PDB file of C-alpha atoms in Angstrom:
ATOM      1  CA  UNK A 667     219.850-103.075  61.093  1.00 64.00           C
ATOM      2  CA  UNK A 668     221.282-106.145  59.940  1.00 76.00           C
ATOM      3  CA  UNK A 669     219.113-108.877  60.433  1.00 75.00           C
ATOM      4  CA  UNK A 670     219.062-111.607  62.705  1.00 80.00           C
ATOM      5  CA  UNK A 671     221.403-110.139  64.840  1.00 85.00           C
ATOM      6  CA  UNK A 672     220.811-108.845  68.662  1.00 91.00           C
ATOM      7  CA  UNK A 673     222.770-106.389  70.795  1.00 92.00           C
ATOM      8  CA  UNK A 674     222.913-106.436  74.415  1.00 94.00           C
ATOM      9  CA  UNK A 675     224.413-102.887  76.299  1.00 95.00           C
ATOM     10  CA  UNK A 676     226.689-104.265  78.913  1.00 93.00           C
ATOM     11  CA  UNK A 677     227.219-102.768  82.253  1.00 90.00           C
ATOM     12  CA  UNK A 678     230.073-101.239  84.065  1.00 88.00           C
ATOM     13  CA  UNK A 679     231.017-102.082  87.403  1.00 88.00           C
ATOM     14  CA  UNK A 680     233.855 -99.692  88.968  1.00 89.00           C
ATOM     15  CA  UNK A 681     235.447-101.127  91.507  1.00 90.00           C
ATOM     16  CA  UNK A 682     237.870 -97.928  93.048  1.00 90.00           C
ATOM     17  CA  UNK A 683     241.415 -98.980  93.314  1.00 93.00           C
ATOM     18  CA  UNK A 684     240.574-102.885  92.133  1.00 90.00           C
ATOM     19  CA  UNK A 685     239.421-101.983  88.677  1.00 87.00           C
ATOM     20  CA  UNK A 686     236.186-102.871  87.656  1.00 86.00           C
ATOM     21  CA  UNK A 687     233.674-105.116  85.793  1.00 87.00           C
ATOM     22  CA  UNK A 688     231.056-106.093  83.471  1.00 87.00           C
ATOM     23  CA  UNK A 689     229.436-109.154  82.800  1.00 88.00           C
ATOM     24  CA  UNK A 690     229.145-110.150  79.452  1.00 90.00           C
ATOM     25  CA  UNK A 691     226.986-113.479  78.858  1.00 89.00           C
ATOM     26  CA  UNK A 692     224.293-114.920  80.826  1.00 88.00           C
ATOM     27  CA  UNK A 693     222.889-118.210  80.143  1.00 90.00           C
ATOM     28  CA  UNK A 694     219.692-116.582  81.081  1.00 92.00           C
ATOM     29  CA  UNK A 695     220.081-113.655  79.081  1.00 91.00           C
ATOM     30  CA  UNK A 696     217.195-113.253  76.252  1.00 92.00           C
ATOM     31  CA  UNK A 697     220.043-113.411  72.994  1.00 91.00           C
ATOM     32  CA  UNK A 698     221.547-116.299  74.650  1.00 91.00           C
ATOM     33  CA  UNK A 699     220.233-119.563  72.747  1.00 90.00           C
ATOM     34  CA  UNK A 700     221.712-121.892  74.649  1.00 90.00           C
ATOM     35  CA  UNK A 701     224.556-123.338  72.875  1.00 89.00           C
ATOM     36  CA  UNK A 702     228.119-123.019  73.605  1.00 88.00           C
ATOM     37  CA  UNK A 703     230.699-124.278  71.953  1.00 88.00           C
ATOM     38  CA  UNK A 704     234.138-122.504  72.915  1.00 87.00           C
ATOM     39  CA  UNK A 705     235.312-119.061  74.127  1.00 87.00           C
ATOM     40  CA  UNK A 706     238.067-117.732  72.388  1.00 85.00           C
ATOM     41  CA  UNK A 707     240.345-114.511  73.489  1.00 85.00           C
ATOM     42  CA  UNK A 708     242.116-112.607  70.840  1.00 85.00           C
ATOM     43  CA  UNK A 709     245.119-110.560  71.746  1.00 85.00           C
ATOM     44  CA  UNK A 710     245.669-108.042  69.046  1.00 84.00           C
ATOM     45  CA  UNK A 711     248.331-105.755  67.966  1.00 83.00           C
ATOM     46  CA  UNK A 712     247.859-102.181  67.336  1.00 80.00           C
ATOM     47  CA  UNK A 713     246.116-100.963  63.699  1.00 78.00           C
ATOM     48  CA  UNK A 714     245.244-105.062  62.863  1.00 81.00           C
ATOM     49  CA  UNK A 715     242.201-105.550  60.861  1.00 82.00           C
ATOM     50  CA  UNK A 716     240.619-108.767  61.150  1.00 80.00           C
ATOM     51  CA  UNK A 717     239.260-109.350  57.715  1.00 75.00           C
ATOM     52  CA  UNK A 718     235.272-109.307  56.630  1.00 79.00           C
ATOM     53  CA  UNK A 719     234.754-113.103  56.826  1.00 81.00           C
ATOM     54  CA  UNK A 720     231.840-115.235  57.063  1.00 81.00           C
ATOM     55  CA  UNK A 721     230.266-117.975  59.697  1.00 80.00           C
ATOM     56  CA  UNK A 722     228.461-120.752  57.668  1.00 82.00           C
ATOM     57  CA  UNK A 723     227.562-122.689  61.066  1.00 86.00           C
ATOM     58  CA  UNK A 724     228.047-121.668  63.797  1.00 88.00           C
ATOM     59  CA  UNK A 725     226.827-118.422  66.050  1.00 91.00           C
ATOM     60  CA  UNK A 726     229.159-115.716  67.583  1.00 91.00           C
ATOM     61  CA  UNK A 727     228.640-113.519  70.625  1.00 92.00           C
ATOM     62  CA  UNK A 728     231.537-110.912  70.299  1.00 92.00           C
ATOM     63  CA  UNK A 729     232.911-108.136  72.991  1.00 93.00           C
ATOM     64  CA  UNK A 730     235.934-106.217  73.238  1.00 92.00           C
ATOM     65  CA  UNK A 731     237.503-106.438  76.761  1.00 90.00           C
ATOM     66  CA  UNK A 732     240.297-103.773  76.535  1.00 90.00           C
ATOM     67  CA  UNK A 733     240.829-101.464  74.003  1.00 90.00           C
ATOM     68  CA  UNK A 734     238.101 -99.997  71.333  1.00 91.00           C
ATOM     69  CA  UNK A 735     236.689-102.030  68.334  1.00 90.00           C
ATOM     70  CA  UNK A 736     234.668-100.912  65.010  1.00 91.00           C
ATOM     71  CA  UNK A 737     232.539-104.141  64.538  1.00 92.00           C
ATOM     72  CA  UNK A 738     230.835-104.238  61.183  1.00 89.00           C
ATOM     73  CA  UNK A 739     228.086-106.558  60.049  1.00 90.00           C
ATOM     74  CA  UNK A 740     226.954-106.865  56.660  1.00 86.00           C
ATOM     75  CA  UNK A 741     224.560-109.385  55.045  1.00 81.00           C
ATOM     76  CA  UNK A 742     225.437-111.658  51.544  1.00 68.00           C
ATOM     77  CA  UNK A 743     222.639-109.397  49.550  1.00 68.00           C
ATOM     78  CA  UNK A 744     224.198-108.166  46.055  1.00 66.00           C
ATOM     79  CA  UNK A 745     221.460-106.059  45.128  1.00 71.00           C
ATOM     80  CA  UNK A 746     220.466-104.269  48.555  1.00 73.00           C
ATOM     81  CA  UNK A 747     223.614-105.496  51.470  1.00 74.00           C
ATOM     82  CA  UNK A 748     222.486-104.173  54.779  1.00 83.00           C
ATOM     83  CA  UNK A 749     225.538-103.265  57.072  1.00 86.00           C
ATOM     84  CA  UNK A 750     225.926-102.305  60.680  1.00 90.00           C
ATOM     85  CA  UNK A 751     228.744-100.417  62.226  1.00 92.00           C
ATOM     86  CA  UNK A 752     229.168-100.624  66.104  1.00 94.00           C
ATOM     87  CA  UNK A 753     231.890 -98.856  68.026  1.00 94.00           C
ATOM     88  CA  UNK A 754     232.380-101.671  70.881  1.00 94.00           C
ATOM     89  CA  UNK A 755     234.950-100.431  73.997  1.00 92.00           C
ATOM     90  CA  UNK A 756     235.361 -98.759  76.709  1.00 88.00           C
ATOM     91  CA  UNK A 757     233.007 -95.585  76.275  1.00 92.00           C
ATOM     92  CA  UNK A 758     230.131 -98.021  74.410  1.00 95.00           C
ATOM     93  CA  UNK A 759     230.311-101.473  76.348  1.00 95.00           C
ATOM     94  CA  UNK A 760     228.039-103.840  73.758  1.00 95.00           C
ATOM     95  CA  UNK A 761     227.691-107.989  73.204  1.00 94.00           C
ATOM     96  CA  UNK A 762     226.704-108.447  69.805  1.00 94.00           C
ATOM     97  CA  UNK A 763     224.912-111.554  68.579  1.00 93.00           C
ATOM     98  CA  UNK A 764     225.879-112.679  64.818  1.00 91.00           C
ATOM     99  CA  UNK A 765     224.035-115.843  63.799  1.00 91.00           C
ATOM    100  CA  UNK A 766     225.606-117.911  60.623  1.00 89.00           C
ATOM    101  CA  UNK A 767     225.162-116.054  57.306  1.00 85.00           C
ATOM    102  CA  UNK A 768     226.083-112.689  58.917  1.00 88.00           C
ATOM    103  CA  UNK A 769     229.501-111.331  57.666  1.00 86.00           C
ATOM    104  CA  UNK A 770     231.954-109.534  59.896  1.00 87.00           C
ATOM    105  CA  UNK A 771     234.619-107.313  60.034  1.00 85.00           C
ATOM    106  CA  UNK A 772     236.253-106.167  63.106  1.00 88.00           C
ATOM    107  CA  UNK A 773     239.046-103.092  63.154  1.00 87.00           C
ATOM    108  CA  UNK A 774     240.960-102.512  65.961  1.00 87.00           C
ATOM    109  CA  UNK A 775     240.846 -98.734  66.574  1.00 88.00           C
ATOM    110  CA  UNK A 776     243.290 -98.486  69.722  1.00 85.00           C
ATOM    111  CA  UNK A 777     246.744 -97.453  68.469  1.00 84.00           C
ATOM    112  CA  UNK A 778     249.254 -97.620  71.542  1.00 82.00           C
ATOM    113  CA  UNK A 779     248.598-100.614  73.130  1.00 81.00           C
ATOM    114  CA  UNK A 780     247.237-104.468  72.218  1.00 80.00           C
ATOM    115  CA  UNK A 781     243.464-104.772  72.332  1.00 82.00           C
ATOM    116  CA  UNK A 782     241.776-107.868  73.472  1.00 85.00           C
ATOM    117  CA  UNK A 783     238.383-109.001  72.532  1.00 82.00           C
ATOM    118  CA  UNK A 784     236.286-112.402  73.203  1.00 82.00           C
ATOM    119  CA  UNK A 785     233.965-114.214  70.687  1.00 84.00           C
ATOM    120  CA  UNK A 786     231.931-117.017  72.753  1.00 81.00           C
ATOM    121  CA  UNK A 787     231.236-119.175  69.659  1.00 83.00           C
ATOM    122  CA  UNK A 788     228.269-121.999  69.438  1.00 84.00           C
ATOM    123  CA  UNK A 789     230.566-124.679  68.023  1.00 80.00           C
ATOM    124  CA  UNK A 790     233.444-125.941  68.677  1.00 75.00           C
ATOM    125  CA  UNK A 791     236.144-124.853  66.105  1.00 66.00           C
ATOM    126  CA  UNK A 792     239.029-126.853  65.443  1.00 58.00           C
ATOM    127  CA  UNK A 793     241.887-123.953  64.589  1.00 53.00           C
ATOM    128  CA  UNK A 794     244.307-126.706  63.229  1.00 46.00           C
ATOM    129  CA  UNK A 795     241.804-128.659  60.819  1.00 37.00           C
ATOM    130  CA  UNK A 796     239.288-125.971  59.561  1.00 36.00           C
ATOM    131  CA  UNK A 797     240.776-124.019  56.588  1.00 41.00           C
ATOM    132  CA  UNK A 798     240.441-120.330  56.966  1.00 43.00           C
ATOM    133  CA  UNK A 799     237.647-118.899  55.034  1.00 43.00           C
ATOM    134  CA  UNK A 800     237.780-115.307  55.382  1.00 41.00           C
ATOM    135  CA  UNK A 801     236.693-113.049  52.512  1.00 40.00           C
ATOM    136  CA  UNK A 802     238.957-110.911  50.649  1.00 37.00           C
ATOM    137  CA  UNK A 803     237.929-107.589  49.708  1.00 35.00           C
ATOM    138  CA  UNK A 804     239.013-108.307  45.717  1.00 35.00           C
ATOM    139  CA  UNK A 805     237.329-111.693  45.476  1.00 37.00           C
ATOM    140  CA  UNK A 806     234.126-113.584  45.373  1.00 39.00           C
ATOM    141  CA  UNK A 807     231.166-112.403  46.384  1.00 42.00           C
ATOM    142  CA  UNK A 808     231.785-110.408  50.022  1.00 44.00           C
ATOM    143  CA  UNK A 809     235.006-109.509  48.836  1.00 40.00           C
ATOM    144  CA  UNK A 810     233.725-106.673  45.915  1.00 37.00           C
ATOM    145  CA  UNK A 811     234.636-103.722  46.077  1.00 36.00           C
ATOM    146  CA  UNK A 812     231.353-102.312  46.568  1.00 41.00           C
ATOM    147  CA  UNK A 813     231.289-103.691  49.826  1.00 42.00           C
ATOM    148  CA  UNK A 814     234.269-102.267  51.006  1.00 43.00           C
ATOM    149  CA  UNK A 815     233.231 -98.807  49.614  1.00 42.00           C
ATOM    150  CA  UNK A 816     229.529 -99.566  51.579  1.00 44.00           C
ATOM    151  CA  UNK A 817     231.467-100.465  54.635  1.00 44.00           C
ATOM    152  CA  UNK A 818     233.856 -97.186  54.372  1.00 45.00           C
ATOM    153  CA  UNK A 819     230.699 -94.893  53.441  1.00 45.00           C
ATOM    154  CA  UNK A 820     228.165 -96.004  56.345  1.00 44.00           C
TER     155      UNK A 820
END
């Protein structure tokens, strides 16, 4: 497993005819460490990747709300990377805690309808004045090849 990082199994509550539930982040829960920045909520279209990037600072607790996510971690090691797949959705309900230094990569695996998942980050982020620094797969170091043919073998 990739190191630091914690998963919590969420659980389901079905409501009948009103839907249902799950409750995703205590502030008492044991991977919780206390710091909370922002929560963000992602509306995606179908067959969108968001691209392996990389927190320097800041602490992300990530969950998919509707729809089914492949979540993979991967750690800045050139000679041994560790990486982690998770299927997160509706048949595998997870919170996964990735502290700074973790990579990510999340692929959104429902094809018919937008997906919608929530990263509760540590920081606050300010979308306007911090320049994107996600990690191609042809440059620098995250973006070699090799990873992407790790990520695609595992």
């Amino acid at each position: 497993m990739v190191n630091p990082m914690e998963i919590k199994k969420l659980k389901y509550f079905d409501l009948g005819e009103e839907g249902g539930l799950f409750e995703a982040l205590r502030s008492d829960d044991a991977l919780f460490d206390g710091k909370f920045g922002q929560n963000l909520v992602s509306i995606v279209k179908p067959g969108i990747i968001k691209g392996l990037h990389l927190h320097h600072k800041q602490t992300e607790y990530t969950t998919c709300i509707k729809g089914d996510i492949l979540y993979v971690a991967i750690t800045d090691d050139l000679k041994q990377p560790a990486i982690e797949k998770f299927l997160i959705g509706r048949n595998n309900r997870l919170l996964i805690k990735t502290p700074p230094g973790i990579g990510m990569d999340i692929r959104f695996l429902t094809k018919k309808t937008l997906s919608y998942y929530t990263p509760w980050i540590s920081l606050i982020i300010q979308m306007i004045s911090i320049p994107k620094r996600s990690l191609s797969w042809h440059s620098g170091t995250f973006g070699t090849c090799k990873y992407r043919s790790l990520i695609q073998k595992k």
